[in-house]
mmCIF file of C-alpha atoms and ligand atoms in Angstrom:
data_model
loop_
_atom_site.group_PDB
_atom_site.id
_atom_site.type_symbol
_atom_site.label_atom_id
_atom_site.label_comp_id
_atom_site.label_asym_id
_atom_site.label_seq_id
_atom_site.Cartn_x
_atom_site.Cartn_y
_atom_site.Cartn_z
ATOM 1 C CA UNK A 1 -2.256 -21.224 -26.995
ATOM 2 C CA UNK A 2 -4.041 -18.141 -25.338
ATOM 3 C CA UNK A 3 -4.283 -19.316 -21.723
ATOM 4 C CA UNK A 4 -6.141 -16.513 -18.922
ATOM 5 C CA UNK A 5 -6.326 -17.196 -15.328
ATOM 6 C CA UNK A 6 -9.707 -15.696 -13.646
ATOM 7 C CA UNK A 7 -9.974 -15.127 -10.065
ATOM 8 C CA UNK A 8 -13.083 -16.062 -8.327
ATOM 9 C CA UNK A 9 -14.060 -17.634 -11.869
ATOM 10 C CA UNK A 10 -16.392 -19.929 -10.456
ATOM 11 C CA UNK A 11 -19.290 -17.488 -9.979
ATOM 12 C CA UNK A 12 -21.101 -14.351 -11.270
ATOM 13 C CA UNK A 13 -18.737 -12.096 -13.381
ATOM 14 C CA UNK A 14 -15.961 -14.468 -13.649
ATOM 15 C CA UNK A 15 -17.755 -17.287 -13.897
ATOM 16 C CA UNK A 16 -19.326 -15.492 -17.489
ATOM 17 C CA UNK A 17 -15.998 -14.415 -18.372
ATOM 18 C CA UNK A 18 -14.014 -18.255 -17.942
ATOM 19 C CA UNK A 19 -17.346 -19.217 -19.959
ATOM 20 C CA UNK A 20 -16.484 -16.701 -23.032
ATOM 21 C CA UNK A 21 -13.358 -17.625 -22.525
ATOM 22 C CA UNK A 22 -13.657 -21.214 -23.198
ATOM 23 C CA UNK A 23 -16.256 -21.090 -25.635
ATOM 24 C CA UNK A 24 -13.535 -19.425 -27.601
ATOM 25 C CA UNK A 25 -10.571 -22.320 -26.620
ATOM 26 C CA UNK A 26 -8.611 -20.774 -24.443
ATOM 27 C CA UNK A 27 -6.663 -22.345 -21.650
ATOM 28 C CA UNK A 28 -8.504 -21.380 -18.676
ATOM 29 C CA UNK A 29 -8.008 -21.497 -14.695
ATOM 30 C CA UNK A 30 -10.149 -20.563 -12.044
ATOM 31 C CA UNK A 31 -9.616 -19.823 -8.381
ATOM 32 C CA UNK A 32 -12.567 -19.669 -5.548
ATOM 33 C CA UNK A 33 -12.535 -21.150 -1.901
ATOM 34 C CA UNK A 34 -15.276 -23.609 -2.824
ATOM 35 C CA UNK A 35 -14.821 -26.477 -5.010
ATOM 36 C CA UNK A 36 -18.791 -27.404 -5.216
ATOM 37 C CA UNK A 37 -19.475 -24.144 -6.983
ATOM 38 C CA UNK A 38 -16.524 -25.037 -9.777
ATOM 39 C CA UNK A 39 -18.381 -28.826 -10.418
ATOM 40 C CA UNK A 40 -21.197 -27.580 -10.319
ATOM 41 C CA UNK A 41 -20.886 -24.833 -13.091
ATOM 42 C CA UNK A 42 -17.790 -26.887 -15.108
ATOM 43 C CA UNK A 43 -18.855 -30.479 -14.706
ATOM 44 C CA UNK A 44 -19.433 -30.925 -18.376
ATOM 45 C CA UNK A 45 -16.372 -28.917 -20.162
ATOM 46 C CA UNK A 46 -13.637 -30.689 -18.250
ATOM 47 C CA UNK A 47 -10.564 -30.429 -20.847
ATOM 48 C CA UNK A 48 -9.485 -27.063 -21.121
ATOM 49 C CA UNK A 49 -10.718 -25.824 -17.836
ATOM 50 C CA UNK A 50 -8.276 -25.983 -14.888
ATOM 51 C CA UNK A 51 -9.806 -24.908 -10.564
ATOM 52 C CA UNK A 52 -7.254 -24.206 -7.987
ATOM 53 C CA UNK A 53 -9.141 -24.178 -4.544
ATOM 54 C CA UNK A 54 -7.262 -21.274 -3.416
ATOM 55 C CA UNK A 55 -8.158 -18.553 -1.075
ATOM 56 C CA UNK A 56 -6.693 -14.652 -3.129
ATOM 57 C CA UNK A 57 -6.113 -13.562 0.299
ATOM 58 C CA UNK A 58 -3.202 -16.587 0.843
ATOM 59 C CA UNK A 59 -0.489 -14.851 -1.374
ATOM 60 C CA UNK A 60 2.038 -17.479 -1.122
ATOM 61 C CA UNK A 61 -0.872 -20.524 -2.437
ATOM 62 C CA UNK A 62 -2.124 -17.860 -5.157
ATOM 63 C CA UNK A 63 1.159 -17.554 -6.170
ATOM 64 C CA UNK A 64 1.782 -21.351 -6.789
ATOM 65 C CA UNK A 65 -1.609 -22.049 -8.050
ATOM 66 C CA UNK A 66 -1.311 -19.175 -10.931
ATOM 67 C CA UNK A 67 2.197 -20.855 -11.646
ATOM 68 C CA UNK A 68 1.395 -23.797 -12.093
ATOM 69 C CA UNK A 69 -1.250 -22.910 -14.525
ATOM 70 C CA UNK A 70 0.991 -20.768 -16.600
ATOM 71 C CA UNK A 71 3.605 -23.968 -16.751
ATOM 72 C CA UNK A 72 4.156 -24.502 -20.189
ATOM 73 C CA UNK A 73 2.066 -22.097 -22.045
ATOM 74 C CA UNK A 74 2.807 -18.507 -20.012
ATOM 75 C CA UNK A 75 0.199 -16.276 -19.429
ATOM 76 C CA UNK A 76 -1.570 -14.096 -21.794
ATOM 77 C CA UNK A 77 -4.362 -12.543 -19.651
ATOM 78 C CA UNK A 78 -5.161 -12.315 -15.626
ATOM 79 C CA UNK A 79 -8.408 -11.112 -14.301
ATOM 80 C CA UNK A 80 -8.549 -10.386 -11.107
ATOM 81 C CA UNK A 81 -12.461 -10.397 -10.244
ATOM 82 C CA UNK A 82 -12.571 -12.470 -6.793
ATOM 83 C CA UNK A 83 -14.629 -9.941 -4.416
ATOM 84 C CA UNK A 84 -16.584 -9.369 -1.352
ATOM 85 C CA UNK A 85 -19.496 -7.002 -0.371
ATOM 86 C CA UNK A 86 -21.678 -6.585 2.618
ATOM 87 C CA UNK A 87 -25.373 -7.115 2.249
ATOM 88 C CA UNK A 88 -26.122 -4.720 5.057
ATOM 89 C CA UNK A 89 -25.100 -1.051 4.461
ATOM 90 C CA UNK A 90 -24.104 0.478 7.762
ATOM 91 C CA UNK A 91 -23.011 4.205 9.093
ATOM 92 C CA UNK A 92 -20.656 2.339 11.225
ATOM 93 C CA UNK A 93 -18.007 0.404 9.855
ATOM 94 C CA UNK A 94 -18.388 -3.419 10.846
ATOM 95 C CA UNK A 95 -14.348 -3.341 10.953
ATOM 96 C CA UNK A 96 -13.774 -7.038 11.004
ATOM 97 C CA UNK A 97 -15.905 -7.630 7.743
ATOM 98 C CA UNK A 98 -13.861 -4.211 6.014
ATOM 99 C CA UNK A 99 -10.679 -5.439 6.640
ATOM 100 C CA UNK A 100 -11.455 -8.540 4.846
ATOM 101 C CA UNK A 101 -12.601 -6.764 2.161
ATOM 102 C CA UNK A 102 -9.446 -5.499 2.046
ATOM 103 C CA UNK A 103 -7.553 -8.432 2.083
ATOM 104 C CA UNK A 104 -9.983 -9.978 -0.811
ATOM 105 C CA UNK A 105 -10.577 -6.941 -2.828
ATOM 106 C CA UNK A 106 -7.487 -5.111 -2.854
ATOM 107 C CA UNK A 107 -4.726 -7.597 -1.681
ATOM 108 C CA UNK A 108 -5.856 -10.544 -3.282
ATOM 109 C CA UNK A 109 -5.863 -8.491 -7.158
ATOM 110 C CA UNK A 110 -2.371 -7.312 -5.823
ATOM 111 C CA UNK A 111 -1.134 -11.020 -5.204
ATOM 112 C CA UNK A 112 -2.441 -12.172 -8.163
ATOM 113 C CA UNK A 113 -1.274 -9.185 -10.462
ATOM 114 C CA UNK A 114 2.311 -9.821 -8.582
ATOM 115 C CA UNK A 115 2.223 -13.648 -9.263
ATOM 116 C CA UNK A 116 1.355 -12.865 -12.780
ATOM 117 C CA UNK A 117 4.089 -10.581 -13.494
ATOM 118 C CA UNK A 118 6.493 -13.238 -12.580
ATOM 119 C CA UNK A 119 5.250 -14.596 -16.139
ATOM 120 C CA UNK A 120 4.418 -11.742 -18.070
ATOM 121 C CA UNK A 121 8.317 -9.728 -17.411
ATOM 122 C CA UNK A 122 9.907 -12.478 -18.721
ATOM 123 C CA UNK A 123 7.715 -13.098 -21.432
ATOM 124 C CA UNK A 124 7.542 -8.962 -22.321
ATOM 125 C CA UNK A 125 3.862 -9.540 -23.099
ATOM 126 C CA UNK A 126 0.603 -10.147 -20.962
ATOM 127 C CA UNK A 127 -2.584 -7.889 -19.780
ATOM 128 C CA UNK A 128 -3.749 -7.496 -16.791
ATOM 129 C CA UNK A 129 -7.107 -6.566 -15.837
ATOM 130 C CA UNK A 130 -8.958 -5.580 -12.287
ATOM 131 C CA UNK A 131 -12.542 -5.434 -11.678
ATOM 132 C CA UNK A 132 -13.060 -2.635 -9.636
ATOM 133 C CA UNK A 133 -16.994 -1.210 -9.389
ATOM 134 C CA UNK A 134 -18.912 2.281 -9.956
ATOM 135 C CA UNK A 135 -18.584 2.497 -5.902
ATOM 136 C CA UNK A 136 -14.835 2.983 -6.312
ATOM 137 C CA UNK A 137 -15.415 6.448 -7.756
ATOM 138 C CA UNK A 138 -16.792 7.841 -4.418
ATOM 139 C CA UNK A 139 -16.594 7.197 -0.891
ATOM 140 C CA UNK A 140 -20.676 5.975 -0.766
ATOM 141 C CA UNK A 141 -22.645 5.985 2.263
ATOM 142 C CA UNK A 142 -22.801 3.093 4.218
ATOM 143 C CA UNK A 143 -20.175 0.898 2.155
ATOM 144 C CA UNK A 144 -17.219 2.626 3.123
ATOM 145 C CA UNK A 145 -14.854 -0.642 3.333
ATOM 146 C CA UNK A 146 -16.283 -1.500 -0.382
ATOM 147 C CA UNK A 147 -15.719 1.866 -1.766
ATOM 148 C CA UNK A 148 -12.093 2.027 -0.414
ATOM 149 C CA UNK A 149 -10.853 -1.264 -1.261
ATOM 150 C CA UNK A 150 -12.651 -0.685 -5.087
ATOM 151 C CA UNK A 151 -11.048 2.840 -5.555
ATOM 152 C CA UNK A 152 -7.496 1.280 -4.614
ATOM 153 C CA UNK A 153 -8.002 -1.074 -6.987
ATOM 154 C CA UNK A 154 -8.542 1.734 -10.162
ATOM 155 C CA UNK A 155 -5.934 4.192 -9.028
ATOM 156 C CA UNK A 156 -3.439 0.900 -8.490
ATOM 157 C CA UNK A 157 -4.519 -0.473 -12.354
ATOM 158 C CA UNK A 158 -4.117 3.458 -13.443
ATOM 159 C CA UNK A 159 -0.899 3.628 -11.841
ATOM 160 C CA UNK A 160 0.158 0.228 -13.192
ATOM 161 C CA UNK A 161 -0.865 1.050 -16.964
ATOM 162 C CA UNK A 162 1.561 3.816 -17.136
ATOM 163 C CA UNK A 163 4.307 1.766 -15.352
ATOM 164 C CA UNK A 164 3.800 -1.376 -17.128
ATOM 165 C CA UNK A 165 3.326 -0.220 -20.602
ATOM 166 C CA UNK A 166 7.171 -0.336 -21.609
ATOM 167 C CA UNK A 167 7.076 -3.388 -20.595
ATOM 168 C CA UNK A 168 4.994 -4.741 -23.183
ATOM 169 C CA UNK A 169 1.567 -5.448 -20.193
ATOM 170 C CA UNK A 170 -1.133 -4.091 -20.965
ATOM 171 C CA UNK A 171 -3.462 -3.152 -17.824
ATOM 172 C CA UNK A 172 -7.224 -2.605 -17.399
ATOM 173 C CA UNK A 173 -9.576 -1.395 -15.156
ATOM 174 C CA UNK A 174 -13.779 -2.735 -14.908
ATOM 175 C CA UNK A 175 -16.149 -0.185 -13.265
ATOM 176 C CA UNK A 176 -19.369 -2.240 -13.379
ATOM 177 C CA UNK A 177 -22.796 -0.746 -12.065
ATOM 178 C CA UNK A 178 -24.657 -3.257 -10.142
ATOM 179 C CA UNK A 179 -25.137 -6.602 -11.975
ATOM 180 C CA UNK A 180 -27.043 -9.830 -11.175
ATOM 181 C CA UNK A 181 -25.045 -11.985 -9.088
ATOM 182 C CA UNK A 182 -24.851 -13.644 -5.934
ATOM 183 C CA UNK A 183 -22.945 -10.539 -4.604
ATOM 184 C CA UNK A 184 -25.863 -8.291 -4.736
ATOM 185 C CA UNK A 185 -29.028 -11.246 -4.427
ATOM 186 C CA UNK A 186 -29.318 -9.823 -0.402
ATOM 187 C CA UNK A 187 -29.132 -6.015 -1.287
ATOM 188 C CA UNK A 188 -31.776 -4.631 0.532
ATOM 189 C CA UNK A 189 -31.651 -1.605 -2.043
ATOM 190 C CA UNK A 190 -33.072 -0.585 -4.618
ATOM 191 C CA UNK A 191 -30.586 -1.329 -7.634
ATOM 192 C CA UNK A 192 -30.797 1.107 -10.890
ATOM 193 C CA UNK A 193 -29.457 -0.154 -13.831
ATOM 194 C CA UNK A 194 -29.239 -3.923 -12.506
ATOM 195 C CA UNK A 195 -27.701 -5.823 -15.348
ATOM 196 C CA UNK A 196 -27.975 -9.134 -16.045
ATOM 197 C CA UNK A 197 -24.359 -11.045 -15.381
ATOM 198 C CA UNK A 198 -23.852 -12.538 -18.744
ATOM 199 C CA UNK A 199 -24.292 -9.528 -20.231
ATOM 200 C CA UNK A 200 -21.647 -7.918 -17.963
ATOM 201 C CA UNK A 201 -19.342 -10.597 -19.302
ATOM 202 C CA UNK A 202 -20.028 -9.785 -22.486
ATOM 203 C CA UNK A 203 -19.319 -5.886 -22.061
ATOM 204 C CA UNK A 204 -15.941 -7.096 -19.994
ATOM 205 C CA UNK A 205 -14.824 -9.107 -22.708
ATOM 206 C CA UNK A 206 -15.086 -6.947 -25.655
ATOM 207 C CA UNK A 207 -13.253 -4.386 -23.555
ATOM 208 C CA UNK A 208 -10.641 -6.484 -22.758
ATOM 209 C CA UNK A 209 -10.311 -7.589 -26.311
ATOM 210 C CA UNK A 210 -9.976 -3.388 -27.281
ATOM 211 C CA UNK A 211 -7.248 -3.417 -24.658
ATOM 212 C CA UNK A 212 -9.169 -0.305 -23.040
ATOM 213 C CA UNK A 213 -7.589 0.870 -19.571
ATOM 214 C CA UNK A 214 -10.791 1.883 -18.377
ATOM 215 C CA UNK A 215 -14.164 0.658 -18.911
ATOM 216 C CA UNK A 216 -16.957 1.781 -16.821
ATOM 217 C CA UNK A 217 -21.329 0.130 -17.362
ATOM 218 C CA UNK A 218 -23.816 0.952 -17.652
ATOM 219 C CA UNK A 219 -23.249 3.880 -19.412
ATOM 220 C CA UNK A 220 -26.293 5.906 -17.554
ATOM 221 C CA UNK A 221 -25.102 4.594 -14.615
ATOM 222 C CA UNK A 222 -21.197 5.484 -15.309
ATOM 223 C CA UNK A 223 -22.175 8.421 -16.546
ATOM 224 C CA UNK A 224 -23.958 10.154 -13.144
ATOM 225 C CA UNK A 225 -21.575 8.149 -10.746
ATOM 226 C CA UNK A 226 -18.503 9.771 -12.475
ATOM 227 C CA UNK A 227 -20.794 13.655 -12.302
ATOM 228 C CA UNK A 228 -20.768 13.088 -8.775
ATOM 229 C CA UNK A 229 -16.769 12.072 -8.651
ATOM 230 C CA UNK A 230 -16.584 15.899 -10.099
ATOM 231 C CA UNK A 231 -18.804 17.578 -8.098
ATOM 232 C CA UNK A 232 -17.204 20.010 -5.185
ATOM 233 C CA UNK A 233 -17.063 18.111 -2.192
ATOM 234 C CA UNK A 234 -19.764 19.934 -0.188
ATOM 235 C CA UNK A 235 -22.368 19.583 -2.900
ATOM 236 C CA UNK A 236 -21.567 15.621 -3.045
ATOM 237 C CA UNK A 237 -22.350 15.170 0.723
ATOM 238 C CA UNK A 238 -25.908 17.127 0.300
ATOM 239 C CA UNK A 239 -26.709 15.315 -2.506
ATOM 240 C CA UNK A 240 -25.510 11.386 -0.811
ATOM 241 C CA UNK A 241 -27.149 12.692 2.157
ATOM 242 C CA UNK A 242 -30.497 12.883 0.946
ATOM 243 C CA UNK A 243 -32.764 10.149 2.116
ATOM 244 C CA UNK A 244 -33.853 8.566 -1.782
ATOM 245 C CA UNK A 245 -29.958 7.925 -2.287
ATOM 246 C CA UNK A 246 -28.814 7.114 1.615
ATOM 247 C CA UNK A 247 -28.373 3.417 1.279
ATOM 248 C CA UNK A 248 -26.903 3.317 5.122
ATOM 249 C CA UNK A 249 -30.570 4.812 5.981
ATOM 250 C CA UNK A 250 -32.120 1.647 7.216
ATOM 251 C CA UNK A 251 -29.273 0.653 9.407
ATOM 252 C CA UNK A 252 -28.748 4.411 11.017
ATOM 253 C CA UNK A 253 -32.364 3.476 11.990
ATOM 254 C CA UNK A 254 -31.800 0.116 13.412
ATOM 255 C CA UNK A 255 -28.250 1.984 15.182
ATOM 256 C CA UNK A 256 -30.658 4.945 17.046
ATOM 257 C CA UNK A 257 -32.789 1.961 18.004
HETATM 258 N N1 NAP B 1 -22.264 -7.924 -8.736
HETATM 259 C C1 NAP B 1 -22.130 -6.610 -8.789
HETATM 260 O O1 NAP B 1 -23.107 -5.852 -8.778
HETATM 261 C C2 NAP B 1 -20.750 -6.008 -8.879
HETATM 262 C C3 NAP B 1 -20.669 -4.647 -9.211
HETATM 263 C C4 NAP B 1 -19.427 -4.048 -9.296
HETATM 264 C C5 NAP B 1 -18.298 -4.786 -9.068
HETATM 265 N N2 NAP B 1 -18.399 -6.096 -8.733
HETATM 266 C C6 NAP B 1 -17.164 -6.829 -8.479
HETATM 267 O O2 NAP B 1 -17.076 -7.887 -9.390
HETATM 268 C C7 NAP B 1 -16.334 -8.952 -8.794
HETATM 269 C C8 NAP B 1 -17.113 -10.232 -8.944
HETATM 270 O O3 NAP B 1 -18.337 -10.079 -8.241
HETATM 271 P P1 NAP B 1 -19.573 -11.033 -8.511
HETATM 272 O O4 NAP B 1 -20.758 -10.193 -8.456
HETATM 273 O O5 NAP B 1 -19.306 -11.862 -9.687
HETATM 274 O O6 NAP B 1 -19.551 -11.889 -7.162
HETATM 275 P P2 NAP B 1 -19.911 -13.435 -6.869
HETATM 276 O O7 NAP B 1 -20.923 -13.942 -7.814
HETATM 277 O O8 NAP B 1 -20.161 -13.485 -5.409
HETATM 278 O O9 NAP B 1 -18.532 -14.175 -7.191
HETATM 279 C C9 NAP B 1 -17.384 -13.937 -6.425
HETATM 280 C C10 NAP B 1 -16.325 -14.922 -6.857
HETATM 281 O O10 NAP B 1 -15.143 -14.629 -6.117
HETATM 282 C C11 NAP B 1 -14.757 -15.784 -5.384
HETATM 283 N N3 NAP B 1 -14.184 -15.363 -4.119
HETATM 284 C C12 NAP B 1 -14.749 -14.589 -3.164
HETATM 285 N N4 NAP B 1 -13.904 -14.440 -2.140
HETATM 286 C C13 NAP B 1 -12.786 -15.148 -2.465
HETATM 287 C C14 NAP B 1 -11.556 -15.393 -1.829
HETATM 288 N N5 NAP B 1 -11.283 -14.893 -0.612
HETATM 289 N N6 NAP B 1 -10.634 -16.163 -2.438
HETATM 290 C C15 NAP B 1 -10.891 -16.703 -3.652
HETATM 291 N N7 NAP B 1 -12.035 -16.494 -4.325
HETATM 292 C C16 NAP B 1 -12.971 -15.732 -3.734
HETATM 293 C C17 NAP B 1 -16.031 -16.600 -5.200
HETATM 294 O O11 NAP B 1 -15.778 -17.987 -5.005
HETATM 295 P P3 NAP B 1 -15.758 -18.636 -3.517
HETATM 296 O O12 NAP B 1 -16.876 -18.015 -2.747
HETATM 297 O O13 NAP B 1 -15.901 -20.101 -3.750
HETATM 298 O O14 NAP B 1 -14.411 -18.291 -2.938
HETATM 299 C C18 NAP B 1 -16.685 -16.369 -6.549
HETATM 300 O O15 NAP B 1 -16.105 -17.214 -7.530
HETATM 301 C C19 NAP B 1 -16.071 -8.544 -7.359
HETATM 302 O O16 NAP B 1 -14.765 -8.020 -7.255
HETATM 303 C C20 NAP B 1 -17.097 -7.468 -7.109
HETATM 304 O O17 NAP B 1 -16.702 -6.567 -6.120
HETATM 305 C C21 NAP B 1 -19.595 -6.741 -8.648
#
């Protein structure tokens, strides 16, 4: 039986994706820190649907929770998608609130990926997939914890397809645009592109099906955000610094203050 463990599958992205994934009969598991979102969304499709109330940033409890949902069937597919943002863009780092980014965003896909492996070695088959963002292609104004823990994550899954590939895991990397989730509902930005988050599951899942290392929506969007990962440096910061694209404006106002 296909079985595919989705972090932070109780909301937004994964929440669409542990949806696909059952509609199709899979053996699925989902992790998140709060239970009331899993009942609330899983209530009615109880059987093949498994929550571990786990934080990603507790490696050792990760560990044991995507264990135990690999015991007997092994692992065929782990999506790491569990992630934090900050609502409020700001020129100054708030430190406390980046460095648990980094223990959610790039950590926790590293536990889990490392917690997977334990199955998929053994097993010499398995795919791993990290959902990254467009903001990991740049360092963005005003998200600078976001765009650093998000560009770790694609160079680690681009590292990891090479390394992983003789192995008989296949790994994958998601670059969505901005999408319609509880993530973004407090952006105080404007949002091109917004896409609508069962849609985004839809894109992530045929991708994943086509085993494609990198996949990167909305195309537009993809498209100029990966332009600007090319550009020479100096032109980039002219071009971020101008006030229509600035997202870290409003708070460098409320800092002169
Ligand atoms: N929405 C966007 O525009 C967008 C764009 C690009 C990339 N992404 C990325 O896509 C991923 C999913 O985002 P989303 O928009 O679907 O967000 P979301 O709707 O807020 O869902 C986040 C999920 O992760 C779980 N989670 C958060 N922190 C966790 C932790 N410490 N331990 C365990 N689970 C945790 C949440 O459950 P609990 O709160 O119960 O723990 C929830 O299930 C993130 O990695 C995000 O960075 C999102």
């Amino acid at each position: 039986m296909n079985s595919v463990f989705i972090t932070g599958g109780t909301s937004g992205i994964g929440l669409e994706l542990a949806k696909i994934y059952l509609s199709k009969g899979w053996k699925v598991g989902v992790c998140g820190r709060d239970k009331e979102k899993f009942h609330q969304n899983f209530e009615a499709k109880r059987d093949n649907i498994h929550f571990y109330p786990v934080d990603v940033a507790d490696r050792e409890a990760l560990k044991a929770a995507i264990l135990n949902f690999s015991k007997p069937t092994g692992l065929s597919l782990l999506v790491a998608s569990a992630g934090m943002s900050y609502p409020h863009k700001s020129k100054i780092p708030d430190f406390e609130r980046t460095y648990r980014m980094v223990h959610v965003n790039l950590l926790g896909l590293m536990y889990a990926f490392e917690a997977a492996l334990e199955i998929m070695i053994p097993q010499g088959s398995g795919q791993l997939v990290g959902i990254s963002s467009l903001a990991g292609f740049n360092g963005f104004p005003g998200i600078s914890g976001y765009s650093a823990t998000k560009s770790g994550v694609i160079k680690f899954c681009e590292t990891l397809s090479m390394d992983l590939k003789p192995l008989g895991i296949h790994v994958g990397c998601v670059c969505p645009g901005f999408i319609d989730t509880p993530l973004t509902k407090n952006n105080h930005h404007p949002m091109p592109f917004l896409m609508s988050a069962h849609k985004a599951g839809m894109i992530i899942y045929r991708s994943i099906e086509r085993k494609k290392h990198l996949t990167v929506f909305p195309f537009f969007f993809g498209v100029l955000v990966r332009v600007l990962a090319i550009l020479p440096r100096f032109i980039y910061r002219r071009v971020m610094g101008t006030k229509a694209i600035n997202y870290s404006k409003e708070n460098q106002k409320e800092i002169s203050k």
